PDB file of C-alpha atoms in Angstrom:
ATOM      1  CA  MET V   1      44.213 -77.593-119.172  1.00  0.00           C
ATOM      2  CA  LYS V   2      43.526 -81.454-119.729  1.00  0.00           C
ATOM      3  CA  ASN V   3      41.659 -82.847-116.757  1.00  0.00           C
ATOM      4  CA  ILE V   4      40.568 -86.270-118.159  1.00  0.00           C
ATOM      5  CA  ILE V   5      43.615 -88.557-118.341  1.00  0.00           C
ATOM      6  CA  ASP V   6      41.672 -91.913-119.151  1.00  0.00           C
ATOM      7  CA  PHE V   7      38.082 -93.099-119.788  1.00  0.00           C
ATOM      8  CA  LYS V   8      36.993 -96.595-119.739  1.00  0.00           C
ATOM      9  CA  ARG V   9      33.714 -98.802-119.647  1.00  0.00           C
ATOM     10  CA  TYR V  10      33.559-102.075-117.529  1.00  0.00           C
ATOM     11  CA  CYS V  11      31.038-104.697-117.860  1.00  0.00           C
ATOM     12  CA  CYS V  12      30.165-105.602-114.309  1.00  0.00           C
ATOM     13  CA  GLY V  13      27.402-108.195-114.983  1.00  0.00           C
ATOM     14  CA  LYS V  14      24.791-108.682-117.632  1.00  0.00           C
ATOM     15  CA  GLU V  15      20.938-108.473-117.950  1.00  0.00           C
ATOM     16  CA  LYS V  16      18.784-110.161-120.516  1.00  0.00           C
ATOM     17  CA  ILE V  17      16.243-107.963-122.118  1.00  0.00           C
ATOM     18  CA  VAL V  18      13.831-108.445-125.077  1.00  0.00           C
ATOM     19  CA  LEU V  19      14.396-105.213-126.771  1.00  0.00           C
ATOM     20  CA  SER V  20      11.437-105.665-129.256  1.00  0.00           C
ATOM     21  CA  ASP V  21       9.182-105.668-126.069  1.00  0.00           C
ATOM     22  CA  MET V  22      10.478-102.375-125.010  1.00  0.00           C
ATOM     23  CA  TYR V  23      10.464-100.585-128.275  1.00  0.00           C
ATOM     24  CA  LYS V  24       7.854-100.610-130.907  1.00  0.00           C
ATOM     25  CA  ASN V  25      10.199-100.300-133.940  1.00  0.00           C
ATOM     26  CA  CYS V  26      12.952-102.413-132.802  1.00  0.00           C
ATOM     27  CA  ASN V  27      13.336-105.963-134.397  1.00  0.00           C
ATOM     28  CA  THR V  28      15.985-107.120-131.822  1.00  0.00           C
ATOM     29  CA  GLY V  29      14.591-110.075-129.602  1.00  0.00           C
ATOM     30  CA  LEU V  30      16.239-111.328-126.502  1.00  0.00           C
ATOM     31  CA  CYS V  31      19.771-109.971-125.933  1.00  0.00           C
ATOM     32  CA  GLU V  32      22.150-109.863-123.061  1.00  0.00           C
ATOM     33  CA  LEU V  33      23.277-106.517-122.363  1.00  0.00           C
ATOM     34  CA  PRO V  34      26.077-105.217-120.041  1.00  0.00           C
ATOM     35  CA  ILE V  35      25.669-103.579-116.703  1.00  0.00           C
ATOM     36  CA  ASN V  36      28.127-100.764-116.886  1.00  0.00           C
ATOM     37  CA  VAL V  37      30.509 -99.005-114.594  1.00  0.00           C
ATOM     38  CA  PHE V  38      32.530 -96.143-116.100  1.00  0.00           C
ATOM     39  CA  ARG V  39      36.044 -95.077-114.723  1.00  0.00           C
ATOM     40  CA  ILE V  40      37.805 -91.827-115.328  1.00  0.00           C
ATOM     41  CA  GLU V  41      41.274 -90.851-114.124  1.00  0.00           C
ATOM     42  CA  HIS V  42      41.184 -87.151-113.358  1.00  0.00           C
ATOM     43  CA  LYS V  43      44.295 -85.119-113.291  1.00  0.00           C
ATOM     44  CA  LYS V  44      43.347 -83.503-109.896  1.00  0.00           C
ATOM     45  CA  PHE V  45      40.963 -86.186-108.216  1.00  0.00           C
ATOM     46  CA  GLY V  46      42.375 -89.370-109.385  1.00  0.00           C
ATOM     47  CA  ASN V  47      40.381 -92.355-110.251  1.00  0.00           C
ATOM     48  CA  ILE V  48      36.598 -91.787-110.237  1.00  0.00           C
ATOM     49  CA  LEU V  49      33.694 -94.429-110.874  1.00  0.00           C
ATOM     50  CA  PHE V  50      30.412 -93.712-112.187  1.00  0.00           C
ATOM     51  CA  ASN V  51      28.267 -96.263-110.223  1.00  0.00           C
ATOM     52  CA  SER V  52      29.814 -99.424-108.775  1.00  0.00           C
ATOM     53  CA  GLY V  53      28.142-102.437-110.596  1.00  0.00           C
ATOM     54  CA  CYS V  54      26.831-105.743-109.013  1.00  0.00           C
ATOM     55  CA  SER V  55      28.367-107.735-106.369  1.00  0.00           C
ATOM     56  CA  ASN V  56      27.398-110.937-104.333  1.00  0.00           C
ATOM     57  CA  LEU V  57      26.312-108.710-101.587  1.00  0.00           C
ATOM     58  CA  ILE V  58      22.845-108.388-103.322  1.00  0.00           C
ATOM     59  CA  SER V  59      22.267-112.110-102.586  1.00  0.00           C
ATOM     60  CA  LYS V  60      22.412-111.799 -98.923  1.00  0.00           C
ATOM     61  CA  ASN V  61      18.772-112.117 -98.517  1.00  0.00           C
ATOM     62  CA  PRO V  62      18.030-115.421-100.618  1.00  0.00           C
ATOM     63  CA  VAL V  63      14.252-114.665-100.792  1.00  0.00           C
ATOM     64  CA  THR V  64      14.230-111.150-102.093  1.00  0.00           C
ATOM     65  CA  TYR V  65      17.496-111.840-104.287  1.00  0.00           C
ATOM     66  CA  THR V  66      15.714-114.569-105.898  1.00  0.00           C
ATOM     67  CA  LYS V  67      12.849-112.359-106.739  1.00  0.00           C
ATOM     68  CA  TYR V  68      14.957-109.526-107.935  1.00  0.00           C
ATOM     69  CA  LYS V  69      17.285-111.880-110.070  1.00  0.00           C
ATOM     70  CA  LYS V  70      14.266-113.281-111.777  1.00  0.00           C
ATOM     71  CA  LYS V  71      12.431-109.959-112.439  1.00  0.00           C
ATOM     72  CA  HIS V  72      15.574-108.311-113.902  1.00  0.00           C
ATOM     73  CA  ASN V  73      17.247-111.519-115.368  1.00  0.00           C
ATOM     74  CA  LEU V  74      20.574-110.731-114.077  1.00  0.00           C
ATOM     75  CA  SER V  75      23.851-112.671-114.328  1.00  0.00           C
ATOM     76  CA  PHE V  76      27.056-112.070-112.732  1.00  0.00           C
ATOM     77  CA  ASP V  77      29.934-113.698-110.672  1.00  0.00           C
ATOM     78  CA  LYS V  78      32.681-112.408-108.483  1.00  0.00           C
ATOM     79  CA  ASN V  79      35.109-111.906-111.427  1.00  0.00           C
ATOM     80  CA  ASP V  80      32.579-109.475-112.858  1.00  0.00           C
ATOM     81  CA  THR V  81      32.810-107.036-110.003  1.00  0.00           C
ATOM     82  CA  ILE V  82      34.649-103.626-110.555  1.00  0.00           C
ATOM     83  CA  ILE V  83      36.966-104.454-107.837  1.00  0.00           C
ATOM     84  CA  SER V  84      38.008-107.741-109.506  1.00  0.00           C
ATOM     85  CA  GLN V  85      38.450-106.131-112.861  1.00  0.00           C
ATOM     86  CA  LEU V  86      40.569-103.260-111.494  1.00  0.00           C
ATOM     87  CA  ASP V  87      42.595-105.767-109.502  1.00  0.00           C
ATOM     88  CA  ASN V  88      43.436-107.670-112.789  1.00  0.00           C
ATOM     89  CA  GLU V  89      44.626-104.313-114.227  1.00  0.00           C
ATOM     90  CA  GLY V  90      46.940-103.563-111.259  1.00  0.00           C
ATOM     91  CA  PHE V  91      44.510-101.322-109.363  1.00  0.00           C
ATOM     92  CA  ASP V  92      43.791-101.737-105.799  1.00  0.00           C
ATOM     93  CA  ALA V  93      40.174-100.729-104.542  1.00  0.00           C
ATOM     94  CA  VAL V  94      41.923 -97.992-102.372  1.00  0.00           C
ATOM     95  CA  CYS V  95      42.916 -96.117-105.620  1.00  0.00           C
ATOM     96  CA  ILE V  96      39.145 -95.202-106.066  1.00  0.00           C
ATOM     97  CA  LYS V  97      39.013 -91.677-104.830  1.00  0.00           C
ATOM     98  CA  LYS V  98      35.233 -90.937-105.760  1.00  0.00           C
ATOM     99  CA  VAL V  99      32.117 -92.752-106.764  1.00  0.00           C
ATOM    100  CA  ILE V 100      29.634 -90.747-108.694  1.00  0.00           C
ATOM    101  CA  LEU V 101      26.207 -92.133-108.472  1.00  0.00           C
ATOM    102  CA  THR V 102      23.412 -91.949-110.995  1.00  0.00           C
ATOM    103  CA  HIS V 103      20.549 -93.590-108.774  1.00  0.00           C
ATOM    104  CA  CYS V 104      19.887 -96.071-106.201  1.00  0.00           C
ATOM    105  CA  ASP V 105      19.473 -99.603-107.449  1.00  0.00           C
ATOM    106  CA  PRO V 106      21.426-102.841-106.755  1.00  0.00           C
ATOM    107  CA  GLU V 107      23.295-102.650-110.109  1.00  0.00           C
ATOM    108  CA  CYS V 108      24.546 -99.105-109.335  1.00  0.00           C
ATOM    109  CA  CYS V 109      25.255 -99.588-105.665  1.00  0.00           C
ATOM    110  CA  GLY V 110      26.370-103.275-105.483  1.00  0.00           C
ATOM    111  CA  CYS V 111      29.990-102.658-104.713  1.00  0.00           C
ATOM    112  CA  LEU V 112      29.817 -99.497-102.569  1.00  0.00           C
ATOM    113  CA  PRO V 113      30.426-101.361 -99.256  1.00  0.00           C
ATOM    114  CA  LEU V 114      33.457-103.037-100.745  1.00  0.00           C
ATOM    115  CA  ILE V 115      35.357-100.038-101.663  1.00  0.00           C
ATOM    116  CA  PRO V 116      37.483 -99.038 -98.580  1.00  0.00           C
ATOM    117  CA  ASN V 117      37.733 -95.182 -98.746  1.00  0.00           C
ATOM    118  CA  TYR V 118      36.244 -92.847-101.099  1.00  0.00           C
ATOM    119  CA  GLU V 119      33.828 -89.866-101.367  1.00  0.00           C
ATOM    120  CA  LEU V 120      30.302 -90.652-102.628  1.00  0.00           C
ATOM    121  CA  VAL V 121      29.102 -87.929-104.764  1.00  0.00           C
ATOM    122  CA  SER V 122      25.571 -87.447-106.177  1.00  0.00           C
ATOM    123  CA  ASN V 123      22.603 -85.121-106.006  1.00  0.00           C
ATOM    124  CA  ALA V 124      20.956 -84.289-102.577  1.00  0.00           C
ATOM    125  CA  LYS V 125      17.927 -86.569-103.218  1.00  0.00           C
ATOM    126  CA  ILE V 126      19.901 -89.629-103.958  1.00  0.00           C
ATOM    127  CA  LEU V 127      22.215 -89.122-100.845  1.00  0.00           C
ATOM    128  CA  ALA V 128      19.078 -88.667 -98.753  1.00  0.00           C
ATOM    129  CA  ILE V 129      17.617 -91.980 -99.913  1.00  0.00           C
ATOM    130  CA  LEU V 130      20.950 -93.553 -98.994  1.00  0.00           C
ATOM    131  CA  ASN V 131      21.250 -91.763 -95.768  1.00  0.00           C
ATOM    132  CA  CYS V 132      17.579 -92.739 -94.802  1.00  0.00           C
ATOM    133  CA  GLY V 133      18.285 -96.357 -95.545  1.00  0.00           C
ATOM    134  CA  SER V 134      14.625 -97.340 -95.228  1.00  0.00           C
ATOM    135  CA  PHE V 135      14.601 -99.705 -98.276  1.00  0.00           C
ATOM    136  CA  SER V 136      11.659-102.027 -98.485  1.00  0.00           C
ATOM    137  CA  ASP V 137      13.723-103.930-101.053  1.00  0.00           C
ATOM    138  CA  GLY V 138      16.128-106.224 -99.017  1.00  0.00           C
ATOM    139  CA  VAL V 139      18.344-106.435-101.929  1.00  0.00           C
ATOM    140  CA  MET V 140      19.038-102.799-101.868  1.00  0.00           C
ATOM    141  CA  LYS V 141      19.745-102.703 -98.148  1.00  0.00           C
ATOM    142  CA  SER V 142      22.874-104.836 -98.545  1.00  0.00           C
ATOM    143  CA  THR V 143      24.381-102.135-100.885  1.00  0.00           C
ATOM    144  CA  VAL V 144      24.162 -99.184 -98.603  1.00  0.00           C
ATOM    145  CA  PRO V 145      27.860 -97.863 -97.990  1.00  0.00           C
ATOM    146  CA  LYS V 146      29.333 -97.562 -94.613  1.00  0.00           C
ATOM    147  CA  ASN V 147      28.393 -94.504 -92.466  1.00  0.00           C
ATOM    148  CA  SER V 148      32.020 -93.380 -92.304  1.00  0.00           C
ATOM    149  CA  ILE V 149      32.128 -92.939 -96.081  1.00  0.00           C
ATOM    150  CA  PRO V 150      31.811 -89.204 -96.672  1.00  0.00           C
ATOM    151  CA  ARG V 151      29.103 -87.954 -98.959  1.00  0.00           C
ATOM    152  CA  ARG V 152      28.928 -84.822-100.983  1.00  0.00           C
ATOM    153  CA  ALA V 153      25.890 -83.345-102.913  1.00  0.00           C
ATOM    154  CA  ILE V 154      26.547 -81.686-106.228  1.00  0.00           C
ATOM    155  CA  VAL V 155      25.813 -78.013-106.525  1.00  0.00           C
ATOM    156  CA  PRO V 156      24.305 -75.777-109.285  1.00  0.00           C
ATOM    157  CA  TYR V 157      26.675 -74.809-112.142  1.00  0.00           C
ATOM    158  CA  SER V 158      26.604 -71.160-112.592  1.00  0.00           C
ATOM    159  CA  LYS V 159      28.353 -70.804-115.919  1.00  0.00           C
ATOM    160  CA  ASN V 160      26.777 -71.164-119.352  1.00  0.00           C
ATOM    161  CA  THR V 161      26.351 -74.679-121.048  1.00  0.00           C
ATOM    162  CA  PHE V 162      24.280 -76.030-123.810  1.00  0.00           C
ATOM    163  CA  LEU V 163      22.853 -78.388-121.258  1.00  0.00           C
ATOM    164  CA  LYS V 164      20.748 -75.593-119.764  1.00  0.00           C
ATOM    165  CA  ASP V 165      18.786 -75.585-123.045  1.00  0.00           C
ATOM    166  CA  TYR V 166      17.476 -78.952-122.088  1.00  0.00           C
ATOM    167  CA  PHE V 167      17.542 -79.306-118.240  1.00  0.00           C
ATOM    168  CA  LYS V 168      16.265 -76.862-115.663  1.00  0.00           C
ATOM    169  CA  TRP V 169      18.976 -77.809-113.223  1.00  0.00           C
ATOM    170  CA  VAL V 170      22.777 -78.311-114.320  1.00  0.00           C
ATOM    171  CA  TYR V 171      25.159 -79.140-111.541  1.00  0.00           C
ATOM    172  CA  ASP V 172      29.077 -78.835-110.994  1.00  0.00           C
ATOM    173  CA  VAL V 173      30.032 -82.224-109.897  1.00  0.00           C
ATOM    174  CA  LEU V 174      33.623 -81.629-108.863  1.00  0.00           C
ATOM    175  CA  GLY V 175      33.574 -77.895-108.652  1.00  0.00           C
ATOM    176  CA  ASP V 176      35.765 -77.323-111.542  1.00  0.00           C
ATOM    177  CA  GLY V 177      33.265 -77.850-114.445  1.00  0.00           C
ATOM    178  CA  SER V 178      35.079 -80.922-115.710  1.00  0.00           C
ATOM    179  CA  ILE V 179      31.950 -83.083-114.985  1.00  0.00           C
ATOM    180  CA  LEU V 180      28.488 -81.577-115.124  1.00  0.00           C
ATOM    181  CA  GLY V 181      25.233 -83.163-113.829  1.00  0.00           C
ATOM    182  CA  PHE V 182      21.572 -82.795-114.695  1.00  0.00           C
ATOM    183  CA  ASP V 183      18.237 -84.353-113.510  1.00  0.00           C
ATOM    184  CA  LEU V 184      16.990 -87.292-115.490  1.00  0.00           C
ATOM    185  CA  ASP V 185      13.230 -87.616-114.361  1.00  0.00           C
ATOM    186  CA  GLY V 186      11.032 -90.575-114.783  1.00  0.00           C
ATOM    187  CA  HIS V 187      12.967 -93.866-114.272  1.00  0.00           C
ATOM    188  CA  CYS V 188      12.953 -93.644-110.490  1.00  0.00           C
ATOM    189  CA  GLU V 189      12.419 -91.343-107.511  1.00  0.00           C
ATOM    190  CA  ALA V 190      15.829 -89.647-108.370  1.00  0.00           C
ATOM    191  CA  MET V 191      18.297 -90.068-111.180  1.00  0.00           C
ATOM    192  CA  THR V 192      21.163 -87.997-112.399  1.00  0.00           C
ATOM    193  CA  GLY V 193      22.960 -87.949-115.664  1.00  0.00           C
ATOM    194  CA  TYR V 194      26.536 -86.751-116.342  1.00  0.00           C
ATOM    195  CA  PHE V 195      28.393 -85.070-119.055  1.00  0.00           C
ATOM    196  CA  ILE V 196      32.218 -84.791-119.423  1.00  0.00           C
ATOM    197  CA  PRO V 197      32.719 -81.894-121.758  1.00  0.00           C
ATOM    198  CA  GLU V 198      36.483 -82.554-122.362  1.00  0.00           C
ATOM    199  CA  ILE V 199      35.810 -85.811-124.101  1.00  0.00           C
ATOM    200  CA  ASN V 200      32.263 -85.163-125.164  1.00  0.00           C
ATOM    201  CA  VAL V 201      30.660 -88.274-123.303  1.00  0.00           C
ATOM    202  CA  PHE V 202      27.039 -88.078-122.000  1.00  0.00           C
ATOM    203  CA  ILE V 203      26.224 -90.761-119.297  1.00  0.00           C
ATOM    204  CA  GLY V 204      22.427 -91.209-119.301  1.00  0.00           C
ATOM    205  CA  ALA V 205      22.092 -94.047-116.700  1.00  0.00           C
ATOM    206  CA  ASP V 206      18.790 -95.684-117.091  1.00  0.00           C
ATOM    207  CA  ALA V 207      16.974 -93.008-119.177  1.00  0.00           C
ATOM    208  CA  CYS V 208      17.307 -95.427-122.163  1.00  0.00           C
ATOM    209  CA  ILE V 209      17.998 -99.073-122.260  1.00  0.00           C
ATOM    210  CA  THR V 210      20.633 -98.689-124.952  1.00  0.00           C
ATOM    211  CA  GLU V 211      22.173 -95.793-127.039  1.00  0.00           C
ATOM    212  CA  LYS V 212      20.266 -97.566-130.116  1.00  0.00           C
ATOM    213  CA  ALA V 213      17.097 -96.064-128.641  1.00  0.00           C
ATOM    214  CA  VAL V 214      18.325 -92.707-129.355  1.00  0.00           C
ATOM    215  CA  THR V 215      20.364 -93.148-132.449  1.00  0.00           C
ATOM    216  CA  GLU V 216      17.744 -95.395-134.252  1.00  0.00           C
ATOM    217  CA  ASN V 217      14.829 -93.201-132.931  1.00  0.00           C
ATOM    218  CA  TYR V 218      13.108 -96.140-131.162  1.00  0.00           C
ATOM    219  CA  ILE V 219       9.523 -95.687-129.798  1.00  0.00           C
ATOM    220  CA  PRO V 220       8.975 -96.881-126.233  1.00  0.00           C
ATOM    221  CA  THR V 221       6.259 -99.393-125.611  1.00  0.00           C
ATOM    222  CA  GLN V 222       3.634 -99.370-122.944  1.00  0.00           C
ATOM    223  CA  LYS V 223       5.577-102.351-121.270  1.00  0.00           C
ATOM    224  CA  LEU V 224       8.700-100.181-120.939  1.00  0.00           C
ATOM    225  CA  LEU V 225       6.661 -97.252-119.607  1.00  0.00           C
ATOM    226  CA  ASP V 226       4.945 -99.441-117.067  1.00  0.00           C
ATOM    227  CA  LEU V 227       8.360-100.205-115.694  1.00  0.00           C
ATOM    228  CA  GLN V 228       9.157 -96.634-114.909  1.00  0.00           C
ATOM    229  CA  ALA V 229       8.215 -94.711-111.598  1.00  0.00           C
ATOM    230  CA  TYR V 230       7.066 -91.762-113.535  1.00  0.00           C
ATOM    231  CA  PRO V 231       6.160 -92.669-117.169  1.00  0.00           C
ATOM    232  CA  ASP V 232       5.220 -89.217-118.341  1.00  0.00           C
ATOM    233  CA  TYR V 233       8.514 -87.708-117.055  1.00  0.00           C
ATOM    234  CA  TYR V 234      10.335 -90.524-118.423  1.00  0.00           C
ATOM    235  CA  LEU V 235       9.104 -89.854-121.970  1.00  0.00           C
ATOM    236  CA  GLU V 236       9.767 -86.036-121.526  1.00  0.00           C
ATOM    237  CA  THR V 237      13.472 -87.047-120.650  1.00  0.00           C
ATOM    238  CA  PHE V 238      13.828 -89.565-123.447  1.00  0.00           C
ATOM    239  CA  GLU V 239      12.590 -86.861-126.024  1.00  0.00           C
ATOM    240  CA  LYS V 240      15.217 -84.291-124.583  1.00  0.00           C
ATOM    241  CA  ILE V 241      18.096 -86.985-124.941  1.00  0.00           C
ATOM    242  CA  LYS V 242      17.048 -87.636-128.526  1.00  0.00           C
ATOM    243  CA  LYS V 243      16.933 -83.751-129.227  1.00  0.00           C
ATOM    244  CA  ILE V 244      20.459 -83.391-127.707  1.00  0.00           C
ATOM    245  CA  HIS V 245      21.647 -86.105-130.079  1.00  0.00           C
ATOM    246  CA  SER V 246      20.049 -84.659-133.021  1.00  0.00           C
ATOM    247  CA  GLU V 247      21.454 -81.167-132.402  1.00  0.00           C
ATOM    248  CA  HIS V 248      24.851 -82.405-131.032  1.00  0.00           C
ATOM    249  CA  PRO V 249      25.763 -85.529-132.886  1.00  0.00           C
ATOM    250  CA  GLU V 250      29.391 -85.133-131.741  1.00  0.00           C
ATOM    251  CA  ILE V 251      28.546 -86.123-128.378  1.00  0.00           C
ATOM    252  CA  LYS V 252      28.787 -89.933-127.366  1.00  0.00           C
ATOM    253  CA  MET V 253      25.846 -91.135-125.752  1.00  0.00           C
ATOM    254  CA  LEU V 254      26.353 -93.881-123.157  1.00  0.00           C
ATOM    255  CA  PHE V 255      23.858 -95.618-120.819  1.00  0.00           C
ATOM    256  CA  SER V 256      23.769 -98.329-118.136  1.00  0.00           C
ATOM    257  CA  HIS V 257      23.543-101.069-120.631  1.00  0.00           C
ATOM    258  CA  SER V 258      25.456 -99.468-123.604  1.00  0.00           C
ATOM    259  CA  GLU V 259      27.540-102.062-125.595  1.00  0.00           C
ATOM    260  CA  ILE V 260      29.910 -99.348-127.231  1.00  0.00           C
ATOM    261  CA  GLU V 261      33.230 -98.422-125.685  1.00  0.00           C
TER     262      GLU V 261
END
């Protein structure tokens, strides 16, 4: 039975990155990459977002926002928000039934307080970070969703899947096997990737800057590793993803800054 009716990528802001500073064998200099939000329409669960993109909420604290924006070289305006883009397509934000979160940062969580009614879904560690709300980063504090928003932790997937050849834990995100989750260690305290078997889409969050790092076998520089919370784990995860691509070339690799549709 077909569960995934539609899948679409939205550019919800941009970030300037010098790719040649991040990968040894990359000749691409300064480029402006999208900050992605992905939407699926699920036959049973309706419209679901993977992350929520940027919003002006992160500029509430001018001091911390100025530092954050300079560090990450971000650019976005109100028309870039996922809510504005969905509105242009005839969707009201109330149509969003679930938001599946990869990790906690302002570019993933920026619109969470602006979506009226939805279920927030992620792994237990990420939800605990949000529930605690003790962020030293004033930018992140402004993106914490309302307490009234229900939260649900993903649970281990009991059936066989090729993902178990690569990841210790694989999760059943919606309870029907239509979206599977897995831990992507290294970039931050907790990060989860997702795989949609029906359409062969792998969502790798910030485990790579761009899919070209995988498809063109880029080598991370020390500068890129220094940006990670756990560099050794980041490298291990990167190698796992490259191996998946090598052994399963039919899978479309997408990341937070992928430019492909």
